[in-house]
Amino acid sequence: MIVADHYFYNGKKFEYSKSLRQIRSKIGNPKILKTSYPCKNNLSELHRIYRNKKYLLEEKTKLVDFNHPLYVLFSSGTTGLPKCITHGHGGSLLQHLKELSIHTNVKKEDKMLFLTTCGWMMWNWTVSNLLLGSSITLYDGSPFYPSKDRVIHLTKKSKSNMLGAGAKIYEAIQNNHNPKKKNILPNIKCFISTGSPLSSSTFRFINQNLNKKSFIHSISGGTDIVSCFMLGVPTIPVYAGEIQGPGLGMNIDVFNEKGKPTKMTGELVCKTPFPSKPIFFWNDKSFKKYQSAYFEKFKNIWAHGDYVKKTKNGGYIIYGRSDATLNPEGENWNGEIYSALQNFSWIDDSLATAT
């Protein structure tokens, strides 16, 4: 394990020593290389890690099965204890290669900056760029510290030509932006957005103010599949507010509550297997939690928990989580309720509830 004894976020210092002791007591006595948090004026700790590369590489590379565990990712835990979702080597890498090389059009000469923590699946997705020989820029910190234009500054300084971030970060850039400034990031060929729906107005802002010639690549999937159900297609038109289409090989559909396909808003499902299904949940030998999480709602059909609608353009609009849709007096209210508030600069955030 390589660990830091503390870290900084938003200008504040967070100690990690106590957590490290707890981790160590739980997993026995692993080999630990403890470092101090590196900063631009002191890179000695990074040099020490490099000098210890022999110590770090004692374990030799070995061949493993296609479904040998690669990642354990954790669900948010908002609806109960977090799920320990275990993904295999082969399926995860196949999905990432498909999504990065075909859907995102990543080339060997590209460099991607994706604003993500190590705990978000987008970190795993970003690292898979290395399979294509392209470069990645890793950033550990707030996207708005020490200034509101931090993302713009980072993108230019790192000389990245692909930028990925949560939709809320793009919205924040939009709200803090001088509308008279155009073509702010002329070298970006692709803007990737995920985490929540990217609004139509933010689509237009990216196109009109950041780079008119770039590909706006809205994607959606999740920790559960460490990849995407739907994402961009570089060869077809982009429509504001929509995700362009399903991922190659992803047999998705929209079901109503009776388990039938619908042209209205409904539940996102995947009707046939795909490579990056979790191989199991940790400590769920009977697969009881696994079955309950994805296959309880519709028999033998993956129900993802997103509330979506297929558009006349062949794309998709995601309105939020199906278990978070408000339903006062039988009337469905989805994420669009927040769109009415986005144009008010004096509203930072909002939350709707129903009784």
Short mmCIF file of C-alpha atoms in Angstrom, two decimals:
data_model
loop_
_atom_site.label_atom_id
_atom_site.label_comp_id
_atom_site.label_asym_id
_atom_site.label_seq_id
_atom_site.Cartn_x
_atom_site.Cartn_y
_atom_site.Cartn_z
CA MET A 1 0.00 0.00 0.00
CA ILE A 2 1.16 3.52 -0.82
CA VAL A 3 -0.46 5.98 1.58
CA ALA A 4 -0.17 9.65 2.49
CA ASP A 5 -0.46 10.73 6.12
CA HIS A 6 -2.60 13.72 5.15
CA TYR A 7 -4.05 15.54 2.17
CA PHE A 8 -5.38 18.97 1.24
CA TYR A 9 -8.73 19.87 -0.28
CA ASN A 10 -10.13 23.34 -0.86
CA GLY A 11 -7.17 24.77 1.03
CA LYS A 12 -7.85 22.68 4.16
CA LYS A 13 -5.63 19.96 5.61
CA PHE A 14 -7.13 16.55 6.42
CA GLU A 15 -5.21 14.08 8.60
CA TYR A 16 -5.24 10.43 7.54
CA SER A 17 -3.14 8.70 10.20
CA LYS A 18 -6.12 7.51 12.27
CA SER A 19 -7.82 5.98 9.24
CA LEU A 20 -4.56 4.29 8.26
CA ARG A 21 -4.33 2.60 11.67
CA GLN A 22 -7.90 1.34 11.31
CA ILE A 23 -7.21 -0.04 7.83
CA ARG A 24 -4.04 -1.74 8.98
CA SER A 25 -5.81 -3.42 11.90
CA LYS A 26 -8.48 -4.78 9.55
CA ILE A 27 -6.26 -6.26 6.84
CA GLY A 28 -3.35 -7.59 8.85
CA ASN A 29 0.15 -6.35 8.19
CA PRO A 30 0.51 -5.27 4.55
CA LYS A 31 3.64 -3.74 3.09
CA ILE A 32 3.09 -0.01 3.50
CA LEU A 33 5.05 2.85 1.97
CA LYS A 34 3.99 5.92 3.93
CA THR A 35 4.67 9.33 2.44
CA SER A 36 4.06 12.95 3.26
CA TYR A 37 1.76 14.84 0.93
CA PRO A 38 3.90 16.15 -1.96
CA CYS A 39 3.72 19.79 -2.99
CA LYS A 40 5.26 21.82 -5.78
CA ASN A 41 8.11 22.99 -3.53
CA ASN A 42 8.92 19.55 -2.13
CA LEU A 43 8.88 16.49 -4.37
CA SER A 44 11.31 14.48 -2.25
CA GLU A 45 8.61 12.00 -1.24
CA LEU A 46 7.81 11.23 -4.88
CA HIS A 47 11.51 10.70 -5.53
CA ARG A 48 11.63 8.31 -2.55
CA ILE A 49 8.76 6.28 -3.99
CA TYR A 50 10.59 6.07 -7.31
CA ARG A 51 13.79 4.92 -5.60
CA ASN A 52 11.75 2.18 -3.91
CA LYS A 53 10.34 0.91 -7.22
CA LYS A 54 12.14 -2.42 -6.71
CA TYR A 55 10.34 -2.83 -3.40
CA LEU A 56 7.05 -1.93 -5.07
CA LEU A 57 7.48 -4.37 -7.94
CA GLU A 58 8.39 -7.49 -5.98
CA GLU A 59 5.15 -9.13 -7.09
CA LYS A 60 5.69 -10.37 -10.63
CA THR A 61 3.05 -10.08 -13.31
CA LYS A 62 0.96 -13.22 -13.67
CA LEU A 63 -1.75 -14.43 -16.03
CA VAL A 64 -5.24 -14.64 -14.55
CA ASP A 65 -8.65 -15.80 -15.72
CA PHE A 66 -10.97 -13.50 -17.70
CA ASN A 67 -13.24 -13.09 -14.64
CA HIS A 68 -10.47 -12.75 -12.08
CA PRO A 69 -11.36 -9.82 -9.75
CA LEU A 70 -9.87 -6.50 -10.83
CA TYR A 71 -11.75 -3.78 -8.94
CA VAL A 72 -13.99 -3.59 -5.90
CA LEU A 73 -16.12 -0.46 -6.19
CA PHE A 74 -18.59 0.76 -3.60
CA SER A 75 -22.10 2.10 -4.13
CA SER A 76 -23.02 5.40 -2.51
CA GLY A 77 -24.93 3.81 0.35
CA THR A 78 -27.79 6.31 0.11
CA THR A 79 -30.38 3.52 0.22
CA GLY A 80 -28.64 1.22 2.72
CA LEU A 81 -25.19 -0.20 3.37
CA PRO A 82 -22.82 0.29 0.40
CA LYS A 83 -22.64 -2.62 -2.05
CA CYS A 84 -19.12 -4.04 -2.53
CA ILE A 85 -19.29 -4.45 -6.31
CA THR A 86 -16.54 -6.69 -7.69
CA HIS A 87 -15.60 -6.37 -11.36
CA GLY A 88 -13.49 -8.75 -13.45
CA HIS A 89 -10.45 -8.10 -15.62
CA GLY A 90 -11.70 -9.07 -19.05
CA GLY A 91 -15.19 -7.58 -19.11
CA SER A 92 -14.13 -4.24 -17.64
CA LEU A 93 -11.25 -3.78 -20.06
CA LEU A 94 -13.34 -4.79 -23.09
CA GLN A 95 -15.97 -2.22 -22.19
CA HIS A 96 -13.41 0.52 -21.61
CA LEU A 97 -11.57 -0.19 -24.86
CA LYS A 98 -14.85 -0.02 -26.78
CA GLU A 99 -16.03 3.16 -25.09
CA LEU A 100 -12.73 5.02 -25.30
CA SER A 101 -11.56 4.01 -28.77
CA ILE A 102 -14.89 3.93 -30.64
CA HIS A 103 -17.39 6.08 -28.74
CA THR A 104 -14.93 8.69 -27.43
CA ASN A 105 -12.52 8.51 -30.39
CA VAL A 106 -9.38 8.50 -28.23
CA LYS A 107 -6.15 8.39 -30.24
CA LYS A 108 -2.58 7.67 -29.21
CA GLU A 109 -1.63 11.35 -29.36
CA ASP A 110 -4.49 12.49 -27.09
CA LYS A 111 -4.25 13.59 -23.46
CA MET A 112 -7.31 13.39 -21.19
CA LEU A 113 -7.92 15.39 -18.04
CA PHE A 114 -10.86 13.97 -16.10
CA LEU A 115 -11.81 15.65 -12.84
CA THR A 116 -12.43 12.63 -10.64
CA THR A 117 -11.44 11.23 -7.28
CA CYS A 118 -10.03 7.71 -6.97
CA GLY A 119 -13.32 6.66 -5.41
CA TRP A 120 -15.43 7.43 -8.49
CA MET A 121 -15.59 4.88 -11.32
CA MET A 122 -14.51 7.58 -13.76
CA TRP A 123 -11.00 7.22 -12.32
CA ASN A 124 -10.92 3.54 -13.38
CA TRP A 125 -12.36 4.52 -16.77
CA THR A 126 -9.78 7.28 -17.23
CA VAL A 127 -6.81 5.04 -16.38
CA SER A 128 -7.89 2.64 -19.15
CA ASN A 129 -6.81 5.31 -21.65
CA LEU A 130 -3.32 3.93 -21.15
CA LEU A 131 -4.40 0.76 -22.99
CA LEU A 132 -4.65 2.89 -26.13
CA GLY A 133 -1.23 4.50 -25.65
CA SER A 134 -2.76 7.90 -24.90
CA SER A 135 -1.86 10.09 -21.92
CA ILE A 136 -3.87 11.11 -18.88
CA THR A 137 -3.65 14.01 -16.45
CA LEU A 138 -4.57 13.23 -12.84
CA TYR A 139 -5.70 16.07 -10.58
CA ASP A 140 -6.27 15.70 -6.85
CA GLY A 141 -8.17 18.68 -5.50
CA SER A 142 -11.10 21.04 -5.74
CA PRO A 143 -12.12 22.16 -9.25
CA PHE A 144 -12.79 25.67 -7.89
CA TYR A 145 -9.84 26.35 -5.59
CA PRO A 146 -7.95 28.65 -5.39
CA SER A 147 -10.05 30.38 -8.06
CA LYS A 148 -13.31 29.77 -9.91
CA ASP A 149 -11.46 29.37 -13.23
CA ARG A 150 -9.34 26.50 -11.87
CA VAL A 151 -10.65 23.98 -14.43
CA ILE A 152 -9.84 26.27 -17.36
CA HIS A 153 -6.37 26.92 -15.94
CA LEU A 154 -5.67 23.20 -15.36
CA THR A 155 -6.82 22.23 -18.83
CA LYS A 156 -4.54 24.76 -20.49
CA LYS A 157 -1.56 24.14 -18.22
CA SER A 158 -1.70 20.36 -18.69
CA LYS A 159 -2.07 20.78 -22.48
CA SER A 160 -4.93 18.30 -22.42
CA ASN A 161 -7.12 18.04 -25.51
CA MET A 162 -9.93 16.04 -23.87
CA LEU A 163 -11.74 17.27 -20.76
CA GLY A 164 -14.07 15.20 -18.56
CA ALA A 165 -16.09 16.35 -15.57
CA GLY A 166 -19.38 16.00 -13.76
CA ALA A 167 -22.26 17.94 -15.31
CA LYS A 168 -22.47 20.13 -12.20
CA ILE A 169 -18.89 21.30 -12.77
CA TYR A 170 -19.74 22.42 -16.32
CA GLU A 171 -22.82 24.20 -14.94
CA ALA A 172 -20.66 25.98 -12.35
CA ILE A 173 -18.22 27.08 -15.09
CA GLN A 174 -21.22 28.36 -17.04
CA ASN A 175 -22.57 30.33 -14.06
CA ASN A 176 -19.16 31.90 -13.34
CA HIS A 177 -18.41 32.72 -16.97
CA ASN A 178 -18.28 36.05 -18.78
CA PRO A 179 -20.71 35.43 -21.70
CA LYS A 180 -18.69 37.72 -23.98
CA LYS A 181 -15.70 35.36 -23.95
CA LYS A 182 -15.71 32.78 -26.76
CA ASN A 183 -13.56 29.79 -27.76
CA ILE A 184 -11.97 29.64 -24.31
CA LEU A 185 -10.55 26.12 -24.80
CA PRO A 186 -9.65 25.98 -28.50
CA ASN A 187 -7.50 22.84 -28.19
CA ILE A 188 -10.19 20.61 -26.67
CA LYS A 189 -11.57 18.11 -29.18
CA CYS A 190 -13.98 16.41 -26.76
CA PHE A 191 -15.88 17.48 -23.63
CA ILE A 192 -17.08 14.48 -21.59
CA SER A 193 -19.91 14.96 -19.10
CA THR A 194 -21.43 12.51 -16.62
CA GLY A 195 -22.61 12.11 -13.03
CA SER A 196 -25.96 13.79 -13.63
CA PRO A 197 -27.91 15.01 -16.69
CA LEU A 198 -26.24 17.79 -18.68
CA SER A 199 -28.89 20.45 -19.30
CA SER A 200 -29.66 21.84 -22.74
CA SER A 201 -28.43 25.29 -21.72
CA THR A 202 -25.06 23.88 -20.63
CA PHE A 203 -24.75 21.94 -23.91
CA ARG A 204 -25.18 25.27 -25.70
CA PHE A 205 -22.74 27.05 -23.39
CA ILE A 206 -20.01 24.48 -24.12
CA ASN A 207 -20.65 24.80 -27.84
CA GLN A 208 -20.91 28.58 -27.95
CA ASN A 209 -18.32 29.61 -25.36
CA LEU A 210 -15.78 26.85 -24.76
CA ASN A 211 -15.22 25.40 -28.24
CA LYS A 212 -17.69 25.39 -31.12
CA LYS A 213 -15.90 22.60 -33.02
CA SER A 214 -15.57 20.13 -30.15
CA PHE A 215 -17.53 16.91 -29.58
CA ILE A 216 -19.88 17.16 -26.57
CA HIS A 217 -19.88 13.64 -25.21
CA SER A 218 -22.57 13.04 -22.58
CA ILE A 219 -22.31 9.57 -21.04
CA SER A 220 -24.23 7.53 -18.47
CA GLY A 221 -23.61 4.22 -16.73
CA GLY A 222 -22.46 3.72 -13.21
CA THR A 223 -20.40 2.09 -10.52
CA ASP A 224 -22.49 -1.07 -10.91
CA ILE A 225 -21.10 -1.71 -14.41
CA VAL A 226 -17.92 0.44 -14.23
CA SER A 227 -18.80 1.62 -17.74
CA CYS A 228 -21.70 3.07 -19.75
CA PHE A 229 -25.14 1.99 -20.92
CA MET A 230 -25.45 5.01 -23.21
CA LEU A 231 -22.94 7.51 -24.50
CA GLY A 232 -21.79 9.51 -27.50
CA VAL A 233 -21.38 8.54 -31.13
CA PRO A 234 -18.85 10.78 -32.96
CA THR A 235 -20.35 10.13 -36.42
CA ILE A 236 -23.93 11.33 -35.78
CA PRO A 237 -25.46 14.70 -34.76
CA VAL A 238 -25.48 15.88 -31.14
CA TYR A 239 -28.78 17.23 -29.80
CA ALA A 240 -28.72 19.54 -26.77
CA GLY A 241 -29.88 17.82 -23.61
CA GLU A 242 -29.66 14.29 -25.05
CA ILE A 243 -27.27 11.35 -24.81
CA GLN A 244 -26.75 10.18 -28.37
CA GLY A 245 -27.37 6.45 -28.12
CA PRO A 246 -26.71 3.07 -26.48
CA GLY A 247 -23.22 1.67 -26.18
CA LEU A 248 -22.28 -0.94 -28.76
CA GLY A 249 -23.63 -4.31 -27.63
CA MET A 250 -25.79 -2.81 -24.87
CA ASN A 251 -29.34 -4.05 -25.47
CA ILE A 252 -31.09 -1.32 -23.50
CA ASP A 253 -34.76 -0.40 -23.46
CA VAL A 254 -37.27 1.67 -21.49
CA PHE A 255 -39.90 -0.28 -19.51
CA ASN A 256 -43.09 0.80 -17.79
CA GLU A 257 -44.05 -0.50 -14.34
CA LYS A 258 -45.60 -3.61 -15.90
CA GLY A 259 -42.31 -4.59 -17.55
CA LYS A 260 -43.35 -3.61 -21.08
CA PRO A 261 -41.45 -1.34 -23.51
CA THR A 262 -42.80 2.21 -23.49
CA LYS A 263 -42.31 5.37 -25.54
CA MET A 264 -43.01 7.39 -22.41
CA THR A 265 -40.63 8.00 -19.52
CA GLY A 266 -39.78 4.77 -17.72
CA GLU A 267 -37.18 2.47 -16.19
CA LEU A 268 -33.84 1.94 -17.96
CA VAL A 269 -33.26 -1.79 -18.47
CA CYS A 270 -30.73 -3.98 -20.24
CA LYS A 271 -32.37 -7.07 -21.72
CA THR A 272 -29.33 -9.27 -22.41
CA PRO A 273 -25.94 -9.87 -20.72
CA PHE A 274 -22.97 -7.55 -21.26
CA PRO A 275 -19.23 -7.95 -20.49
CA SER A 276 -18.93 -5.66 -17.47
CA LYS A 277 -21.67 -7.05 -15.26
CA PRO A 278 -20.22 -7.43 -11.75
CA ILE A 279 -18.82 -10.90 -11.22
CA PHE A 280 -20.20 -10.85 -7.66
CA PHE A 281 -20.71 -8.74 -4.55
CA TRP A 282 -18.07 -9.22 -1.88
CA ASN A 283 -19.36 -11.44 0.96
CA ASP A 284 -22.51 -12.34 -0.99
CA LYS A 285 -21.82 -16.01 -1.72
CA SER A 286 -25.48 -16.84 -2.34
CA PHE A 287 -25.85 -13.94 -4.83
CA LYS A 288 -28.95 -12.90 -2.89
CA LYS A 289 -27.97 -9.21 -2.69
CA TYR A 290 -26.81 -9.29 -6.32
CA GLN A 291 -30.15 -10.64 -7.56
CA SER A 292 -32.08 -8.22 -5.39
CA ALA A 293 -30.11 -5.22 -6.65
CA TYR A 294 -30.65 -5.74 -10.38
CA PHE A 295 -33.08 -8.55 -11.20
CA GLU A 296 -35.84 -8.29 -8.61
CA LYS A 297 -37.98 -5.78 -10.50
CA PHE A 298 -38.07 -7.59 -13.87
CA LYS A 299 -37.26 -11.30 -14.12
CA ASN A 300 -33.87 -11.96 -15.78
CA ILE A 301 -33.68 -8.34 -17.00
CA TRP A 302 -31.26 -5.82 -15.52
CA ALA A 303 -33.13 -2.84 -14.01
CA HIS A 304 -30.65 -0.02 -13.53
CA GLY A 305 -32.75 2.39 -11.48
CA ASP A 306 -32.61 5.35 -13.88
CA TYR A 307 -35.73 7.19 -15.05
CA VAL A 308 -35.29 7.81 -18.81
CA LYS A 309 -37.03 8.52 -22.08
CA LYS A 310 -36.00 7.70 -25.63
CA THR A 311 -36.27 10.69 -27.97
CA LYS A 312 -37.41 10.97 -31.57
CA ASN A 313 -33.73 11.49 -32.49
CA GLY A 314 -32.81 8.03 -31.19
CA GLY A 315 -31.09 9.48 -28.15
CA TYR A 316 -31.98 9.39 -24.47
CA ILE A 317 -32.82 11.89 -21.75
CA ILE A 318 -32.20 10.87 -18.14
CA TYR A 319 -34.47 12.51 -15.60
CA GLY A 320 -32.89 11.07 -12.48
CA ARG A 321 -33.09 7.95 -10.36
CA SER A 322 -36.36 6.04 -10.62
CA ASP A 323 -36.41 5.58 -6.85
CA ALA A 324 -35.99 9.33 -6.35
CA THR A 325 -38.87 10.50 -8.54
CA LEU A 326 -41.45 12.51 -6.62
CA ASN A 327 -45.00 11.22 -6.93
CA PRO A 328 -47.41 13.55 -5.10
CA GLU A 329 -51.05 12.49 -5.65
CA GLY A 330 -49.97 10.07 -8.40
CA GLU A 331 -48.27 12.76 -10.51
CA ASN A 332 -44.64 12.01 -11.45
CA TRP A 333 -42.20 14.90 -10.93
CA ASN A 334 -38.69 14.16 -12.17
CA GLY A 335 -35.38 16.01 -12.37
CA GLU A 336 -36.77 18.55 -14.84
CA ILE A 337 -38.27 20.39 -11.87
CA TYR A 338 -34.78 21.79 -11.24
CA SER A 339 -34.38 23.18 -14.77
CA ALA A 340 -36.64 26.10 -13.89
CA LEU A 341 -34.15 27.17 -11.21
CA GLN A 342 -30.91 26.92 -13.19
CA ASN A 343 -31.16 30.37 -14.76
CA PHE A 344 -31.16 32.15 -11.40
CA SER A 345 -27.53 32.99 -10.62
CA TRP A 346 -28.36 33.68 -6.97
CA ILE A 347 -29.49 30.05 -6.41
CA ASP A 348 -26.49 27.80 -5.77
CA ASP A 349 -28.42 24.56 -5.28
CA SER A 350 -31.91 23.31 -4.58
CA LEU A 351 -33.83 20.29 -3.31
CA ALA A 352 -37.45 19.38 -3.99
CA THR A 353 -39.51 17.29 -1.57
CA ALA A 354 -43.06 16.00 -1.59
CA THR A 355 -45.46 15.19 1.24
#
